[in-house]
Short mmCIF file of C-alpha atoms and ligand atoms in Angstrom, two decimals:
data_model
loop_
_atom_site.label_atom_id
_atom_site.label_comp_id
_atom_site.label_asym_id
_atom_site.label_seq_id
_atom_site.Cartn_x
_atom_site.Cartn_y
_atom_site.Cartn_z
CA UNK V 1 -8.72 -13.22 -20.28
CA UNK V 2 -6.20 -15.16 -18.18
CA UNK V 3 -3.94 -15.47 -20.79
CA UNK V 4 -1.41 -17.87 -19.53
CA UNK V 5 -1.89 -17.18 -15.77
CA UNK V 6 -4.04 -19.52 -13.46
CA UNK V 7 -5.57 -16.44 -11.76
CA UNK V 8 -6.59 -13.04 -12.78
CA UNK V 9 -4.48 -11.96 -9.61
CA UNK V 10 -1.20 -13.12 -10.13
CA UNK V 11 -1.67 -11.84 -13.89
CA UNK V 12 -2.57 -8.46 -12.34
CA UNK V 13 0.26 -8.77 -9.89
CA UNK V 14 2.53 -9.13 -12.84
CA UNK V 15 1.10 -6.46 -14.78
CA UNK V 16 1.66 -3.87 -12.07
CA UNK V 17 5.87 -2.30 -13.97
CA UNK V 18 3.87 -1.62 -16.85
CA UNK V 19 0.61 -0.29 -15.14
CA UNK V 20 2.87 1.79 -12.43
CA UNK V 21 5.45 2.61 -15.55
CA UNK V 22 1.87 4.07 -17.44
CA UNK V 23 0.43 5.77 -14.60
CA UNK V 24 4.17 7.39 -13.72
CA UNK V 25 3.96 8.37 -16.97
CA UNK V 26 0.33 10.47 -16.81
CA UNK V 27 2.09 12.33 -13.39
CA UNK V 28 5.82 12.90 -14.21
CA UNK V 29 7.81 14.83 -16.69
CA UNK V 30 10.56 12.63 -16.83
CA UNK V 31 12.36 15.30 -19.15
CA UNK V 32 12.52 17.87 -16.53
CA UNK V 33 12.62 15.58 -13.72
CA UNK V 34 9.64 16.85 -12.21
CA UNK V 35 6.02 15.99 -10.77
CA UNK V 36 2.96 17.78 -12.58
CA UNK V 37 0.45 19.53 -10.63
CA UNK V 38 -3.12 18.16 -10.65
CA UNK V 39 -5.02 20.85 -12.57
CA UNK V 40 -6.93 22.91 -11.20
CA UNK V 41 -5.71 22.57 -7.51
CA UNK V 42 -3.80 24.43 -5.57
CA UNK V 43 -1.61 22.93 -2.59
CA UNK V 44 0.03 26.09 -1.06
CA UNK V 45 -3.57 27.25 -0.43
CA UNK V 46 -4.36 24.49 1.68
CA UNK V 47 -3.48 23.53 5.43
CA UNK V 48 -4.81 20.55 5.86
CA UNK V 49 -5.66 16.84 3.82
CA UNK V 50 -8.16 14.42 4.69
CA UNK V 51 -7.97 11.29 2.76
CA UNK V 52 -10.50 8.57 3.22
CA UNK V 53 -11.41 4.75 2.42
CA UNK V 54 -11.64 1.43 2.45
CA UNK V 55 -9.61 -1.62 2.55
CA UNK V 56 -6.70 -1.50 0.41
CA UNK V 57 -7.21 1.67 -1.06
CA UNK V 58 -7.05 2.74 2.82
CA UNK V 59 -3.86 1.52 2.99
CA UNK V 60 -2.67 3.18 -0.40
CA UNK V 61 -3.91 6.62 1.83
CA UNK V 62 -2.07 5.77 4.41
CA UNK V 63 0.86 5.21 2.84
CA UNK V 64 0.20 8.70 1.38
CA UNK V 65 0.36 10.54 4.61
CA UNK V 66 3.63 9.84 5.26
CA UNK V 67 4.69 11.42 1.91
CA UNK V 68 2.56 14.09 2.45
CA UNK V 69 3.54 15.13 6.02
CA UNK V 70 7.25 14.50 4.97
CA UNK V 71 7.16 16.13 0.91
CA UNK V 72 4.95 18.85 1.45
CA UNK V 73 4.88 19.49 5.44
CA UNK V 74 0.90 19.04 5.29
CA UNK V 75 -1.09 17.79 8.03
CA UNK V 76 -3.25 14.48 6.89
CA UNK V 77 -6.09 13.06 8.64
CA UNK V 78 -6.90 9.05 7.47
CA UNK V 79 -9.84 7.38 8.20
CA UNK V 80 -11.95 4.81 7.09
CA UNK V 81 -14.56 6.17 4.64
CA UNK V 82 -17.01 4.30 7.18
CA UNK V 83 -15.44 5.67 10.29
CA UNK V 84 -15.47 9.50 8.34
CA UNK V 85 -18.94 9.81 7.62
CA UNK V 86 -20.61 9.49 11.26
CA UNK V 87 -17.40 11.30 13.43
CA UNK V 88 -18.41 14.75 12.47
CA UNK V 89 -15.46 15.83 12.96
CA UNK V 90 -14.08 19.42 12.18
CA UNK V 91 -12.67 20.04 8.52
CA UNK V 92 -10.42 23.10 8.05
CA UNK V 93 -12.00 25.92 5.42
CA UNK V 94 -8.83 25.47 3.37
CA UNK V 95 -8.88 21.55 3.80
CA UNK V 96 -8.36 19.48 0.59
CA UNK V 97 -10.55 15.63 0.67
CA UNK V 98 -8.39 13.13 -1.25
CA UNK V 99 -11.03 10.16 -1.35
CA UNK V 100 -9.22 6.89 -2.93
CA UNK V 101 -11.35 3.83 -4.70
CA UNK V 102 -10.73 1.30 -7.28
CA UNK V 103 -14.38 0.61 -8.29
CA UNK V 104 -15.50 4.13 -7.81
CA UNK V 105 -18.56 2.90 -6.10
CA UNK V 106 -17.66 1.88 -2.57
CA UNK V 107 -20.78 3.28 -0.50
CA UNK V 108 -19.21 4.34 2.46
CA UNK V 109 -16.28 6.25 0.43
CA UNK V 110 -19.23 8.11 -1.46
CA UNK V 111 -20.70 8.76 1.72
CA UNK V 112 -17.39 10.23 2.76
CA UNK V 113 -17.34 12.04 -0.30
CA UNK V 114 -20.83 13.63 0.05
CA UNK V 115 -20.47 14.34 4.03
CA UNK V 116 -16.81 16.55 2.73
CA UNK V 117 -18.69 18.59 0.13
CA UNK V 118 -21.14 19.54 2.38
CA UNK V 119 -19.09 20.83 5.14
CA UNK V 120 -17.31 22.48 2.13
CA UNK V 121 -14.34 21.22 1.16
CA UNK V 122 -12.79 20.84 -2.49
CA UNK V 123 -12.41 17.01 -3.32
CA UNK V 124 -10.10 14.79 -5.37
CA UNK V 125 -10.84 11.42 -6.40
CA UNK V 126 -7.96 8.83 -6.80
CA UNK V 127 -10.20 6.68 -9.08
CA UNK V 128 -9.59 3.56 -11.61
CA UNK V 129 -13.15 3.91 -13.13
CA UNK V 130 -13.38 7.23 -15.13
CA UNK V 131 -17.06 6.88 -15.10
CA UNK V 132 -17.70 5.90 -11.73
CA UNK V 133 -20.61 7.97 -9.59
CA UNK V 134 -17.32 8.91 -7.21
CA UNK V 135 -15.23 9.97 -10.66
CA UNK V 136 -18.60 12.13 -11.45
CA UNK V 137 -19.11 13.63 -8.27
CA UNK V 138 -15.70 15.04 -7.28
CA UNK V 139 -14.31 18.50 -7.92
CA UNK V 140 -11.13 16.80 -9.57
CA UNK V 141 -10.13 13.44 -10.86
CA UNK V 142 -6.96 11.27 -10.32
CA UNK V 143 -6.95 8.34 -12.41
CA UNK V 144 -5.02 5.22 -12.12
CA UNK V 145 -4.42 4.00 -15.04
CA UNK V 146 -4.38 0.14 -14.40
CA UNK V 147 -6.78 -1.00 -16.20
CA UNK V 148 -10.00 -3.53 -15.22
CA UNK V 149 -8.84 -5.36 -11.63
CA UNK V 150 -11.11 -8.96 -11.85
CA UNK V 151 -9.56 -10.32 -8.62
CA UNK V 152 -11.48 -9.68 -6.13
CA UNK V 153 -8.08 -8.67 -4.07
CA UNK V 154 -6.71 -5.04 -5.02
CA UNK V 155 -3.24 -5.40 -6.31
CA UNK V 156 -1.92 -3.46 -9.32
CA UNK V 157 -5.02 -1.08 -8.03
CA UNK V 158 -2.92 -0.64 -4.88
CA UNK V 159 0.29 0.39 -6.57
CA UNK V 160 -0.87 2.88 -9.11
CA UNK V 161 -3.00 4.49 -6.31
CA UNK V 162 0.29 4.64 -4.74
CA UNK V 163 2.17 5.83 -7.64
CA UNK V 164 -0.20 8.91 -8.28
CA UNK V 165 -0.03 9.74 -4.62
CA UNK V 166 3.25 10.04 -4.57
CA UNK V 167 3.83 11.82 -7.33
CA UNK V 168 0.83 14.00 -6.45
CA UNK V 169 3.15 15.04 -3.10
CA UNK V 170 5.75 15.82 -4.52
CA UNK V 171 4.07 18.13 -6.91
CA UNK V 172 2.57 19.24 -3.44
CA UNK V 173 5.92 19.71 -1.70
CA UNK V 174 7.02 22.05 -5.07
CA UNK V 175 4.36 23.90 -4.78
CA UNK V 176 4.26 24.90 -1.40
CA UNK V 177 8.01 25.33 -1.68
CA UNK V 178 8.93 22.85 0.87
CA UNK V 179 11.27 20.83 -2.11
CA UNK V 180 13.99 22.30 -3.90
CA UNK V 181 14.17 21.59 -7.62
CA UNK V 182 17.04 18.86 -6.95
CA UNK V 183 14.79 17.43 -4.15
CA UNK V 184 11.79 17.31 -6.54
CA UNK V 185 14.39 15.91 -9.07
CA UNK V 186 15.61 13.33 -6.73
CA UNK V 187 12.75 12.01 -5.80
CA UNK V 188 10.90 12.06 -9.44
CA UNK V 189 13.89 9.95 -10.73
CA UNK V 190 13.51 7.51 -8.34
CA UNK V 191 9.93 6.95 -8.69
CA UNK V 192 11.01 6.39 -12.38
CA UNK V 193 13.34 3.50 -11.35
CA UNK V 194 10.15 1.72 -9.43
CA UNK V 195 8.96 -0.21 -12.62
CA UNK V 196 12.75 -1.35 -13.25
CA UNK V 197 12.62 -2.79 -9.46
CA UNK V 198 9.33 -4.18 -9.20
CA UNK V 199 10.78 -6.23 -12.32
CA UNK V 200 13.35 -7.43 -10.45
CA UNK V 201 11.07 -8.54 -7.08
CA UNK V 202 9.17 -10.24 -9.35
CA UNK V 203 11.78 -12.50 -9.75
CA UNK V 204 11.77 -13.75 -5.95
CA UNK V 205 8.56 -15.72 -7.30
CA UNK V 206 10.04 -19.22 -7.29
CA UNK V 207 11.49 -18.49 -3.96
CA UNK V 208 8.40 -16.82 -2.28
CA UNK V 209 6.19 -19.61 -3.76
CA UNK V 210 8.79 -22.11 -1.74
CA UNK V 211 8.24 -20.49 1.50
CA UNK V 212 4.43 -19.98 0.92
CA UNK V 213 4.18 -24.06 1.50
CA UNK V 214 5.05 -23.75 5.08
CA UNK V 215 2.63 -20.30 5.33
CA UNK V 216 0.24 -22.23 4.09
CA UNK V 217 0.38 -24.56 7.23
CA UNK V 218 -0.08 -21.94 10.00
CA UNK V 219 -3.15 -20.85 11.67
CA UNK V 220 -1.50 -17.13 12.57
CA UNK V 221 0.44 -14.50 11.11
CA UNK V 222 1.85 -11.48 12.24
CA UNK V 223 3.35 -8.82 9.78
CA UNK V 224 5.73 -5.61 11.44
CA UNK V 225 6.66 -2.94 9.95
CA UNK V 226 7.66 0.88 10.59
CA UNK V 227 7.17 3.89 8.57
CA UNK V 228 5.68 4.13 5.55
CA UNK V 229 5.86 0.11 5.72
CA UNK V 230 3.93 -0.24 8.48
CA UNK V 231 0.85 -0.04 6.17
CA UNK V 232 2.90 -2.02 3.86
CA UNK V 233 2.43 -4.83 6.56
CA UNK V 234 -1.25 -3.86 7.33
CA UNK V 235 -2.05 -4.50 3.48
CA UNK V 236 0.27 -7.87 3.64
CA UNK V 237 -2.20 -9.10 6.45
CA UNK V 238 -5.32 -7.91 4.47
CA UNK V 239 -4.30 -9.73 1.39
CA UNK V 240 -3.25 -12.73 3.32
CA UNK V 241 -6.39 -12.84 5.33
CA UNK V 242 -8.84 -12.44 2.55
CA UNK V 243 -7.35 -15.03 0.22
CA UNK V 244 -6.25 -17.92 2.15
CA UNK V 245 -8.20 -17.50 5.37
CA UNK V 246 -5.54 -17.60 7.73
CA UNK V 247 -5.73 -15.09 10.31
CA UNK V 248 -3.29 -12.39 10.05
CA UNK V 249 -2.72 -8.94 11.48
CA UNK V 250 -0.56 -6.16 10.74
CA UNK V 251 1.03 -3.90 13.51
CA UNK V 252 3.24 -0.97 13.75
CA UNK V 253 6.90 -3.07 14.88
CA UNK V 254 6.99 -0.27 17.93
CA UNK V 255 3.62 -1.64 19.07
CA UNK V 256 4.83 -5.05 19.34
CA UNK V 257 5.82 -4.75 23.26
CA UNK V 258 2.40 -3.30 23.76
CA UNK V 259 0.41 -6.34 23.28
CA UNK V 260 0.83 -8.89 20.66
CA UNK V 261 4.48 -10.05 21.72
CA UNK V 262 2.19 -12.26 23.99
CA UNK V 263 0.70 -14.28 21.09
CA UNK V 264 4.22 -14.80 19.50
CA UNK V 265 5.81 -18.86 19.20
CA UNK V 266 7.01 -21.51 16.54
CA UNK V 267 3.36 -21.32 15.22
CA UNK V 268 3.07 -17.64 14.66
CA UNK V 269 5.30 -16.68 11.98
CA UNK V 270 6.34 -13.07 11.82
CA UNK V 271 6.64 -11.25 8.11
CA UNK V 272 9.04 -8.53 8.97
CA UNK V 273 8.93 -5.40 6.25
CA UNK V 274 12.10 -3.86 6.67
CA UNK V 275 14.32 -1.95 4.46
CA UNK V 276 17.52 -0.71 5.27
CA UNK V 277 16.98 2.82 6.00
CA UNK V 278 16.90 5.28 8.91
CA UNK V 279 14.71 3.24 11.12
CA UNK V 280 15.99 -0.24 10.07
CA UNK V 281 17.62 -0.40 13.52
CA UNK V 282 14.53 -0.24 15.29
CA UNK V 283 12.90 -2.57 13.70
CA UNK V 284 16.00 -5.01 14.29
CA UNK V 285 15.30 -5.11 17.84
CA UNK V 286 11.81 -5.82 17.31
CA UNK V 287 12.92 -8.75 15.46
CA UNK V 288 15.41 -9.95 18.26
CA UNK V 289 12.23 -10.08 20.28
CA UNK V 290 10.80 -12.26 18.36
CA UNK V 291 13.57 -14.47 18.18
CA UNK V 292 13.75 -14.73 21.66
CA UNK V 293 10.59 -15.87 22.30
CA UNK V 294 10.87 -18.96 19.54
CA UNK V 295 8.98 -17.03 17.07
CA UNK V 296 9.89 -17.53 12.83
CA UNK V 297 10.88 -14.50 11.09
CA UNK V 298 10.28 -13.73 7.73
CA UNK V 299 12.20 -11.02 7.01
CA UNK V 300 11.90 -9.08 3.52
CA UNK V 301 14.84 -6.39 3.07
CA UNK V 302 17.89 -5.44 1.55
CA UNK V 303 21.37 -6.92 0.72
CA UNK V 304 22.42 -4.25 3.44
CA UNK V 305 19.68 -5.41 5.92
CA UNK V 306 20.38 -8.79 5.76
CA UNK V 307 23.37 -8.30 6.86
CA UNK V 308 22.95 -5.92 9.44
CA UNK V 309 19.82 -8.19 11.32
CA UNK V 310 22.60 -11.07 11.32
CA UNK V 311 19.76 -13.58 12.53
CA UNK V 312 18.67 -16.86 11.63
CA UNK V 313 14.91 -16.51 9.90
CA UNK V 314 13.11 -18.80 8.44
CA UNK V 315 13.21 -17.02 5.14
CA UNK V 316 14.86 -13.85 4.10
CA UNK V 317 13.51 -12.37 0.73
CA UNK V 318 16.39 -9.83 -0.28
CA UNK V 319 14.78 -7.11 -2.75
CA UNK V 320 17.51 -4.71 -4.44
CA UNK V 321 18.69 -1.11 -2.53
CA UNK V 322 16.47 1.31 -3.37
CA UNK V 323 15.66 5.19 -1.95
CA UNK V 324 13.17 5.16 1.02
CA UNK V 325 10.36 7.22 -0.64
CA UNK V 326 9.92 3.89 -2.93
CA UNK V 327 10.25 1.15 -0.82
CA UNK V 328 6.12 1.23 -0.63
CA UNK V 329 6.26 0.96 -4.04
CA UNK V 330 8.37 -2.28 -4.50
CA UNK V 331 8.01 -3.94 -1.16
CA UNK V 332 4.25 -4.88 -1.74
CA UNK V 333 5.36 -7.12 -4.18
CA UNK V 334 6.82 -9.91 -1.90
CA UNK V 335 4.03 -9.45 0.21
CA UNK V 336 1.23 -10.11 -2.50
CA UNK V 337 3.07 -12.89 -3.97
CA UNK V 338 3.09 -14.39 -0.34
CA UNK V 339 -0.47 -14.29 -0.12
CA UNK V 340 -1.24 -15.30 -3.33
CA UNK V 341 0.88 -19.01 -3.50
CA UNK V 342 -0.05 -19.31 -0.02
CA UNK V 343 -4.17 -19.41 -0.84
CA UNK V 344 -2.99 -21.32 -4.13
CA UNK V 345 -1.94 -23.89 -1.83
CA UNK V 346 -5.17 -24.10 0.48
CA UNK V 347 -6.84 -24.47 -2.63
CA UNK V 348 -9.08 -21.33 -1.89
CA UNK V 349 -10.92 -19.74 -4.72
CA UNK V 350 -8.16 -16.96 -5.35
CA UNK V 351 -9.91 -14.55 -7.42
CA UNK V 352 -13.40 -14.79 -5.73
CA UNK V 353 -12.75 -15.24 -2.23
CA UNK V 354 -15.69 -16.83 0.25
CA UNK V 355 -17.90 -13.61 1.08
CA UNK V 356 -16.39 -10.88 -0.74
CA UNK V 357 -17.56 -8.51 -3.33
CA UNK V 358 -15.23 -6.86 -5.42
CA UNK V 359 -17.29 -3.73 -5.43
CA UNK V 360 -18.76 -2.96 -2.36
CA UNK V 361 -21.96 -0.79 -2.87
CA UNK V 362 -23.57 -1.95 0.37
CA UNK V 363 -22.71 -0.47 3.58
O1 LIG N 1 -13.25 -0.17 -5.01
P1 LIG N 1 -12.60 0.30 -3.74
O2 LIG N 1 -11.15 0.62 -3.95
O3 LIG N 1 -13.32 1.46 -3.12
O4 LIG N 1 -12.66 -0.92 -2.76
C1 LIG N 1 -12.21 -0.80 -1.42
C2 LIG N 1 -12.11 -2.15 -0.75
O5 LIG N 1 -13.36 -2.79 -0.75
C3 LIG N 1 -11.08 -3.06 -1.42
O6 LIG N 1 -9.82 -2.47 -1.51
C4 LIG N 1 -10.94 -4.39 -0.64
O7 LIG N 1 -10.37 -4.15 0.61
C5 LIG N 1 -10.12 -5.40 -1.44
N1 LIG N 1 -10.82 -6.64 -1.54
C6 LIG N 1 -8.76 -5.64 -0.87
O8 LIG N 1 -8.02 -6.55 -1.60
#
């Protein structure tokens, strides 16, 4: 039921403070300002992660690693579950796979899955169907608790897989006494605020639906980010790609001298991701290359960060100041709600998108 949404997605887009606020809940102790350990598995024991799949739930891994490597000082290889299964490549004896799927049922993540066990490692499932063959066959089971996704594009999928990764780190980082119990507490509180603040970038709809009638013009579309929003952008492109059928890539803003600087003009607007935070700098001069070649910025950021770009864009979408471990989090808002109005006005089918299956069971 749509209830009073035209699409499933942009009701599942709005669904995703309570969905993220439920799943928090399953992972936190918000008493004690702390993250609970997954039962049964034991993170100072292990050395290394490997987290695999597909699509967005690739992404949501991705995202992962940097909290990982950063929270808990382990080492994380990410692949694509189709890329993982033929590489046979080494896994460490104390290695830990963290496979990630909404349906459960993607055939190249249970591939993954299978090829892991055999060489002998433990495996965790960051699932949304409890009874899924991926659910069944893993040694331990991280739900999201979103509920049934219809559209055919992941979106309050995405977050919670996000919200029980990060949570799932910093548990990680506690246990293998990388985070002190103020660190831990730091940290837990702010993934508590993330519901409050996806509330409030939910609010940017009007605005974001605005600037999604010029998107919806282009051919092209380039989104930047660094950090853990570099996926961020990756997933923006994805979504944007599969809905509306304009072509759009994501890219690391560092790589942007190494290649696709060449493609940018007036016709190629950029969507920069760019909080204000340690690396916002960076990415600023990334931006100023744009400009100077003619190229339209879209800039999504901060009070703080608008200020500090000081540029002319052709839209800046100003989210509120949150800590860096959360921008992930919030940030994909904007991005899906600029896909979604965007394909809304091409008049694609939104929810069941030319050639795609929302389960994937083929490989
Ligand atoms: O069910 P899964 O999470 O394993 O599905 C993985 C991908 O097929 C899926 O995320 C796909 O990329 C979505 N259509 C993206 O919106």
């Amino acid at each position: 039921d749509k209830g009073n949404y035209r699409h499933f997605m942009v009701k599942e887009i709005h669904e995703q403070p309570e969905v993220v606020a439920h799943t928090l809940a399953h992972y936190l102790d918000l008493v004690n300002g702390s993250a609970k350990l997954p039962a049964g598995i034991d993170f100072a024991a292990i050395d290394r992660l490997s987290i695999t799949a597909c699509g967005t739930a690739f992404f949501a891994g991705f995202v992962a690693k940097y909290w990982f490597e950063r929270y808990a000082r382990l080492p994380v290889d990410i692949d694509i579950a189709s890329e993982f299964r033929y590489r046979e490549q080494p896994l460490s004896k104390n290695g830990l796979s963290i496979v990630i799927s909404q349906s459960g049922e993607t055939a190249d993540t249970l591939a993954s899955l299978r090829y892991a066990k055999g060489e002998g490692q433990k495996i965790a499932a960051v699932v949304n169907v409890r009874e899924s063959t991926i659910a069944r066959e893993a040694d331990f089971v991280l739900p999201t608790l979103a509920g049934p996704e219809i559209g055919v594009a992941s979106t309050k999928a995405f977050t919670a897989q996000l919200s029980v990764l990060a949570a799932t780190a910093v548990a990680a980082g506690k246990a293998r006494g990388v985070l002190s119990g103020d660190e831990e507490q730091a940290l837990v509180r702010a993934l508590s605020e993330v519901p409050r603040l996806m509330h409030e970038a939910l609010k940017l709809d009007a605005q974001i639906e605005a600037l999604a009638r010029d998107l919806a013009k282009v051919k092209h579309c380039l989104y930047l980010g660094r950090g853990t929003s570099y996926p961020i952008a990756l997933e923006g492109a994805l979504k944007l790609k599969e809905i509306s059928y304009i072509h759009a890539e994501g890219y690391a803003a560092g790589e942007l001298k190494h290649g696709p600087i060449a493609l940018i003009d007036e016709d190629m607007p950029v969507v920069v991701i760019a909080p204000y935070d340690h690396i916002f700098e960076k990415t600023v001069s990334n931006m100023q290359e744009v400009a100077a070649r003619g190229g339209r910025i879209i800039l999504i950021t901060d009070r703080k960060g608008a200020e500090a770009a000081a540029m002319d864009t052709m839209a800046t979408i100003i989210l509120p100041e949150m800590p860096s471990s959360v921008t992930a989090l919030v940030y994909t808002i904007p991005v899906q709600l600029l896909a979604y109005h965007t394909a809304v006005f091409m008049g694609t089918d939104v929810d069941q998108p030319r050639n795609l299956a929302k389960s994937v069971t083929v490989e």
